[in-house]
Tab-separated table of C-alpha atoms in Angstrom:
chain	number	residue	atom	x	y	z
A	1	UNK	CA	-48.634	27.467	-25.070
A	2	UNK	CA	-46.361	30.375	-24.191
A	3	UNK	CA	-47.678	32.310	-21.212
A	4	UNK	CA	-46.818	35.993	-20.968
A	5	UNK	CA	-47.293	37.700	-17.614
A	6	UNK	CA	-47.410	41.473	-17.684
A	7	UNK	CA	-49.549	44.286	-16.248
A	8	UNK	CA	-53.147	44.279	-17.469
A	9	UNK	CA	-52.889	47.739	-19.012
A	10	UNK	CA	-49.846	46.689	-21.033
A	11	UNK	CA	-51.525	43.464	-22.156
A	12	UNK	CA	-54.691	45.277	-23.209
A	13	UNK	CA	-52.721	47.810	-25.255
A	14	UNK	CA	-50.840	44.983	-26.975
A	15	UNK	CA	-54.019	43.015	-27.755
A	16	UNK	CA	-55.765	46.116	-29.132
A	17	UNK	CA	-52.778	46.990	-31.306
A	18	UNK	CA	-52.691	43.453	-32.721
A	19	UNK	CA	-56.415	43.600	-33.476
A	20	UNK	CA	-56.106	46.939	-35.265
A	21	UNK	CA	-53.135	45.825	-37.332
A	22	UNK	CA	-54.671	42.480	-38.246
A	23	UNK	CA	-51.478	40.734	-37.188
A	24	UNK	CA	-52.656	38.693	-34.227
A	25	UNK	CA	-50.205	36.727	-32.108
A	26	UNK	CA	-52.126	35.800	-28.954
A	27	UNK	CA	-54.826	33.133	-28.955
A	28	UNK	CA	-56.296	33.825	-25.502
A	29	UNK	CA	-56.476	36.798	-23.164
A	30	UNK	CA	-56.767	35.741	-19.547
A	31	UNK	CA	-56.323	38.468	-16.953
A	32	UNK	CA	-57.877	40.722	-14.380
A	33	UNK	CA	-59.342	42.979	-17.042
A	34	UNK	CA	-60.743	40.263	-19.300
A	35	UNK	CA	-64.208	41.895	-19.275
A	36	UNK	CA	-62.728	45.120	-20.639
A	37	UNK	CA	-61.081	43.259	-23.516
A	38	UNK	CA	-64.148	41.141	-24.275
A	39	UNK	CA	-66.395	44.214	-24.299
A	40	UNK	CA	-64.495	45.669	-27.255
A	41	UNK	CA	-65.901	44.547	-30.629
A	42	UNK	CA	-63.625	42.725	-33.016
A	43	UNK	CA	-61.166	41.344	-30.457
A	44	UNK	CA	-62.723	38.216	-28.951
A	45	UNK	CA	-64.966	35.432	-30.138
A	46	UNK	CA	-67.247	33.044	-28.267
A	47	UNK	CA	-65.928	29.811	-26.801
A	48	UNK	CA	-67.530	26.538	-27.869
A	49	UNK	CA	-67.524	24.490	-24.660
A	50	UNK	CA	-68.786	20.909	-24.960
A	51	UNK	CA	-67.213	19.271	-21.903
A	52	UNK	CA	-69.429	20.703	-19.157
A	53	UNK	CA	-72.194	18.597	-17.561
A	54	UNK	CA	-75.350	18.196	-19.621
A	55	UNK	CA	-77.717	21.110	-19.092
A	56	UNK	CA	-75.047	23.338	-17.539
A	57	UNK	CA	-75.023	26.851	-18.982
A	58	UNK	CA	-71.512	28.186	-19.523
A	59	UNK	CA	-71.228	31.516	-17.662
A	60	UNK	CA	-70.133	34.515	-19.661
A	61	UNK	CA	-70.876	38.010	-20.874
A	62	UNK	CA	-70.793	40.126	-24.019
A	63	UNK	CA	-72.625	37.627	-26.237
A	64	UNK	CA	-70.309	34.847	-25.121
A	65	UNK	CA	-67.061	36.660	-25.920
A	66	UNK	CA	-66.099	36.431	-22.241
A	67	UNK	CA	-66.102	32.963	-20.698
A	68	UNK	CA	-65.824	32.606	-16.931
A	69	UNK	CA	-63.983	29.482	-15.859
A	70	UNK	CA	-62.773	29.941	-12.260
A	71	UNK	CA	-63.598	31.705	-9.014
A	72	UNK	CA	-61.226	32.883	-6.291
A	73	UNK	CA	-62.344	33.707	-2.776
A	74	UNK	CA	-61.688	36.376	-0.183
A	75	UNK	CA	-60.828	35.620	3.435
A	76	UNK	CA	-60.718	37.123	6.910
A	77	UNK	CA	-57.165	36.935	8.291
A	78	UNK	CA	-55.791	37.141	11.818
A	79	UNK	CA	-52.438	37.193	13.570
A	80	UNK	CA	-52.067	33.868	15.371
A	81	UNK	CA	-49.801	35.432	18.012
A	82	UNK	CA	-52.331	38.158	18.832
A	83	UNK	CA	-55.711	36.446	18.559
A	84	UNK	CA	-56.712	33.420	20.616
A	85	UNK	CA	-58.339	30.568	18.735
A	86	UNK	CA	-61.516	31.028	20.784
A	87	UNK	CA	-61.717	34.712	19.844
A	88	UNK	CA	-61.207	34.444	16.073
A	89	UNK	CA	-64.085	36.194	14.227
A	90	UNK	CA	-66.059	33.670	12.192
A	91	UNK	CA	-68.489	36.006	10.447
A	92	UNK	CA	-69.242	39.655	9.669
A	93	UNK	CA	-71.165	40.255	12.906
A	94	UNK	CA	-68.218	39.057	14.992
A	95	UNK	CA	-66.247	42.031	13.669
A	96	UNK	CA	-68.617	44.365	15.529
A	97	UNK	CA	-67.374	43.202	18.926
A	98	UNK	CA	-66.136	46.319	20.801
A	99	UNK	CA	-62.770	44.629	21.473
A	100	UNK	CA	-61.902	44.941	17.766
A	101	UNK	CA	-62.568	48.675	17.547
A	102	UNK	CA	-59.578	50.351	15.886
A	103	UNK	CA	-57.876	46.972	15.399
A	104	UNK	CA	-59.251	45.923	12.022
A	105	UNK	CA	-57.429	46.605	8.750
A	106	UNK	CA	-58.764	46.573	5.197
A	107	UNK	CA	-58.214	48.298	1.878
A	108	UNK	CA	-59.518	51.838	1.502
A	109	UNK	CA	-63.182	51.504	0.423
A	110	UNK	CA	-63.377	55.145	-0.685
A	111	UNK	CA	-61.097	54.523	-3.692
A	112	UNK	CA	-61.332	51.983	-6.542
A	113	UNK	CA	-60.647	48.452	-5.350
A	114	UNK	CA	-62.202	45.122	-4.512
A	115	UNK	CA	-63.308	46.100	-1.015
A	116	UNK	CA	-65.954	48.479	-2.384
A	117	UNK	CA	-67.548	45.644	-4.347
A	118	UNK	CA	-67.521	43.341	-1.333
A	119	UNK	CA	-69.244	45.889	0.877
A	120	UNK	CA	-71.718	46.604	-1.917
A	121	UNK	CA	-72.556	42.899	-2.094
A	122	UNK	CA	-73.578	43.092	1.560
A	123	UNK	CA	-76.120	45.809	0.722
A	124	UNK	CA	-77.744	44.667	-2.516
A	125	UNK	CA	-81.382	43.495	-2.308
A	126	UNK	CA	-80.398	39.836	-1.957
A	127	UNK	CA	-78.309	40.661	1.142
A	128	UNK	CA	-79.883	43.699	2.755
A	129	UNK	CA	-82.122	41.736	5.136
A	130	UNK	CA	-79.013	40.088	6.625
A	131	UNK	CA	-76.532	42.982	6.540
A	132	UNK	CA	-77.574	46.056	4.548
A	133	UNK	CA	-76.726	49.708	5.138
A	134	UNK	CA	-77.253	49.330	8.872
A	135	UNK	CA	-74.407	46.819	9.042
A	136	UNK	CA	-72.058	49.021	6.991
A	137	UNK	CA	-72.705	51.910	9.379
A	138	UNK	CA	-71.859	49.705	12.366
A	139	UNK	CA	-68.693	48.411	10.708
A	140	UNK	CA	-67.552	51.939	9.929
A	141	UNK	CA	-68.147	52.866	13.584
A	142	UNK	CA	-65.517	50.249	14.489
A	143	UNK	CA	-62.872	52.750	13.337
A	144	UNK	CA	-61.564	50.346	10.693
A	145	UNK	CA	-58.037	51.262	9.607
A	146	UNK	CA	-56.992	51.423	5.963
A	147	UNK	CA	-53.880	49.690	4.680
A	148	UNK	CA	-51.670	51.408	2.124
A	149	UNK	CA	-53.208	49.074	-0.459
A	150	UNK	CA	-55.338	45.932	-0.455
A	151	UNK	CA	-52.307	43.616	-0.967
A	152	UNK	CA	-50.767	45.154	2.168
A	153	UNK	CA	-53.568	44.029	4.494
A	154	UNK	CA	-52.258	40.499	5.183
A	155	UNK	CA	-48.695	41.820	5.507
A	156	UNK	CA	-49.860	44.357	8.112
A	157	UNK	CA	-51.575	41.570	10.040
A	158	UNK	CA	-48.574	39.221	9.857
A	159	UNK	CA	-46.278	41.999	11.071
A	160	UNK	CA	-48.470	42.592	14.119
A	161	UNK	CA	-49.604	46.040	13.087
A	162	UNK	CA	-53.211	44.858	13.312
A	163	UNK	CA	-54.663	41.621	14.703
A	164	UNK	CA	-57.452	41.360	12.117
A	165	UNK	CA	-57.679	41.955	8.370
A	166	UNK	CA	-60.866	41.672	6.336
A	167	UNK	CA	-61.854	41.205	2.695
A	168	UNK	CA	-58.429	39.823	1.767
A	169	UNK	CA	-57.982	38.255	-1.657
A	170	UNK	CA	-56.826	34.671	-1.176
A	171	UNK	CA	-53.758	35.153	-3.388
A	172	UNK	CA	-52.521	38.063	-1.260
A	173	UNK	CA	-52.989	35.975	1.884
A	174	UNK	CA	-51.288	32.908	0.429
A	175	UNK	CA	-48.241	34.958	-0.619
A	176	UNK	CA	-47.772	36.237	2.947
A	177	UNK	CA	-48.516	32.852	4.505
A	178	UNK	CA	-45.867	31.200	2.307
A	179	UNK	CA	-43.237	33.479	3.843
A	180	UNK	CA	-43.908	31.986	7.273
A	181	UNK	CA	-45.668	34.878	8.956
A	182	UNK	CA	-47.916	34.232	12.009
A	183	UNK	CA	-51.111	34.539	10.009
A	184	UNK	CA	-54.140	32.337	9.370
A	185	UNK	CA	-57.354	32.718	7.401
A	186	UNK	CA	-61.042	32.149	8.031
A	187	UNK	CA	-62.945	30.703	5.061
A	188	UNK	CA	-65.757	30.128	4.671
A	189	UNK	CA	-67.494	32.579	6.996
A	190	UNK	CA	-70.227	30.757	8.883
A	191	UNK	CA	-72.907	33.351	8.080
A	192	UNK	CA	-72.730	32.786	4.316
A	193	UNK	CA	-71.177	36.197	3.711
A	194	UNK	CA	-68.466	34.837	1.450
A	195	UNK	CA	-67.373	36.872	-1.564
A	196	UNK	CA	-66.013	35.353	-4.757
A	197	UNK	CA	-64.295	37.016	-7.704
A	198	UNK	CA	-64.655	35.664	-11.227
A	199	UNK	CA	-61.805	34.763	-13.549
A	200	UNK	CA	-62.594	34.834	-17.245
A	201	UNK	CA	-60.884	34.530	-20.582
A	202	UNK	CA	-61.612	35.564	-24.108
A	203	UNK	CA	-60.507	33.695	-27.200
A	204	UNK	CA	-58.994	36.063	-29.727
A	205	UNK	CA	-60.970	36.237	-32.946
A	206	UNK	CA	-59.083	34.965	-36.020
A	207	UNK	CA	-56.129	33.977	-33.844
A	208	UNK	CA	-53.279	31.794	-35.186
A	209	UNK	CA	-54.347	28.684	-33.241
A	210	UNK	CA	-58.129	28.809	-32.722
A	211	UNK	CA	-58.516	25.046	-32.280
A	212	UNK	CA	-55.902	24.969	-29.516
A	213	UNK	CA	-57.659	27.839	-27.737
A	214	UNK	CA	-60.989	26.027	-27.890
A	215	UNK	CA	-59.387	22.807	-26.645
A	216	UNK	CA	-57.914	24.665	-23.677
A	217	UNK	CA	-61.205	26.120	-22.444
A	218	UNK	CA	-62.861	22.739	-23.009
A	219	UNK	CA	-60.193	21.051	-20.900
A	220	UNK	CA	-60.769	23.565	-18.090
A	221	UNK	CA	-64.457	22.594	-18.035
A	222	UNK	CA	-63.764	18.869	-18.071
A	223	UNK	CA	-63.786	16.985	-14.731
A	224	UNK	CA	-59.981	16.810	-14.951
A	225	UNK	CA	-59.714	20.547	-15.527
A	226	UNK	CA	-62.102	21.397	-12.695
A	227	UNK	CA	-60.014	19.229	-10.364
A	228	UNK	CA	-56.798	20.853	-11.572
A	229	UNK	CA	-58.170	24.327	-10.823
A	230	UNK	CA	-58.718	23.284	-7.211
A	231	UNK	CA	-55.381	21.504	-6.812
A	232	UNK	CA	-52.989	23.666	-8.844
A	233	UNK	CA	-54.635	27.080	-8.902
A	234	UNK	CA	-56.429	26.917	-5.530
A	235	UNK	CA	-59.559	28.203	-7.203
A	236	UNK	CA	-63.076	26.938	-7.772
A	237	UNK	CA	-64.349	25.784	-11.125
A	238	UNK	CA	-67.904	26.628	-12.161
A	239	UNK	CA	-69.652	23.303	-12.572
A	240	UNK	CA	-72.092	22.469	-9.750
A	241	UNK	CA	-69.935	19.722	-8.279
A	242	UNK	CA	-66.633	21.530	-8.743
A	243	UNK	CA	-64.316	20.641	-5.857
A	244	UNK	CA	-62.992	23.394	-3.658
A	245	UNK	CA	-59.300	23.892	-2.949
A	246	UNK	CA	-57.968	21.766	-0.101
A	247	UNK	CA	-59.660	22.668	3.167
A	248	UNK	CA	-62.683	24.369	1.573
A	249	UNK	CA	-66.205	23.079	0.875
A	250	UNK	CA	-67.300	22.082	-2.651
A	251	UNK	CA	-69.028	24.764	-4.672
A	252	UNK	CA	-72.539	23.377	-4.254
A	253	UNK	CA	-72.176	23.598	-0.452
A	254	UNK	CA	-70.679	27.092	-0.319
A	255	UNK	CA	-73.039	29.914	0.639
A	256	UNK	CA	-71.988	33.287	-0.753
A	257	UNK	CA	-73.145	36.828	-1.453
A	258	UNK	CA	-73.912	37.931	-5.032
A	259	UNK	CA	-71.078	38.527	-7.459
A	260	UNK	CA	-70.033	42.117	-7.996
A	261	UNK	CA	-72.106	43.970	-10.573
A	262	UNK	CA	-69.953	45.557	-13.287
A	263	UNK	CA	-72.503	48.262	-14.158
A	264	UNK	CA	-71.174	51.656	-12.957
A	265	UNK	CA	-74.691	53.111	-12.710
A	266	UNK	CA	-75.773	50.248	-10.465
A	267	UNK	CA	-72.755	50.565	-8.200
A	268	UNK	CA	-72.440	54.324	-7.821
A	269	UNK	CA	-75.155	54.864	-5.165
A	270	UNK	CA	-73.621	52.073	-3.077
A	271	UNK	CA	-70.103	53.438	-3.557
A	272	UNK	CA	-71.291	56.904	-2.500
A	273	UNK	CA	-72.847	55.487	0.657
A	274	UNK	CA	-69.691	53.544	1.487
A	275	UNK	CA	-67.484	56.596	0.955
A	276	UNK	CA	-69.698	58.669	3.232
A	277	UNK	CA	-69.525	56.115	6.035
A	278	UNK	CA	-65.778	55.463	5.870
A	279	UNK	CA	-64.426	58.919	5.084
A	280	UNK	CA	-61.607	59.859	7.441
């Protein structure tokens, strides 16, 4: 295995060029835009996973060309020098306390980014009785401040620019935390409003080492692989009893909102509503 890290757009262009030329080098594409690659015909092929628990349906899309194998979570972060332990928000409703007005940071929900999907997940039919549009209106009325970008939210909190940051991808938080900043995270939220992002891979069709690619995805779904995801990648596997990363509950005990829907037509009305509420 030779891992190549590069921007998604560059990786996608390379994979597409290899597919068109018939000279394929990569065996697996695993990245943030895996669904985009798997959606294209003639690039990926279905995984044959035989290591998951009996009766467990392997999650995927595009006729099996995309195989989900891990989930990462989003957290609420706070500056430990600015927020008392007794005052730390533990759920979405806690953010509506008047004392946090103008003091909450997040990514800009009016432009493409993960925050729009998280807020949408609070409004879909499965969630609307708990949060819904009424909650989004109240959150917007808190004069939430936008960071320069979503990765900047935990850095702004650690620097003391804001005491609270919301909808922060765990990797962004962990990077800032590792640098020793006065920052901590809340996960899981005690109201069940936890958002997870999916990590998927596609096995390249007619790749040089198809058996190795299939062995890899099978290892990830084995008990050993599910444990390794929690310990080494700080992510959740997909099997019902998949352990959580250290300090988090196992998957079957974690309450969460629905995954983001990738259908643009489904999302657009929600995105429009969000943009209207949060426009500056």
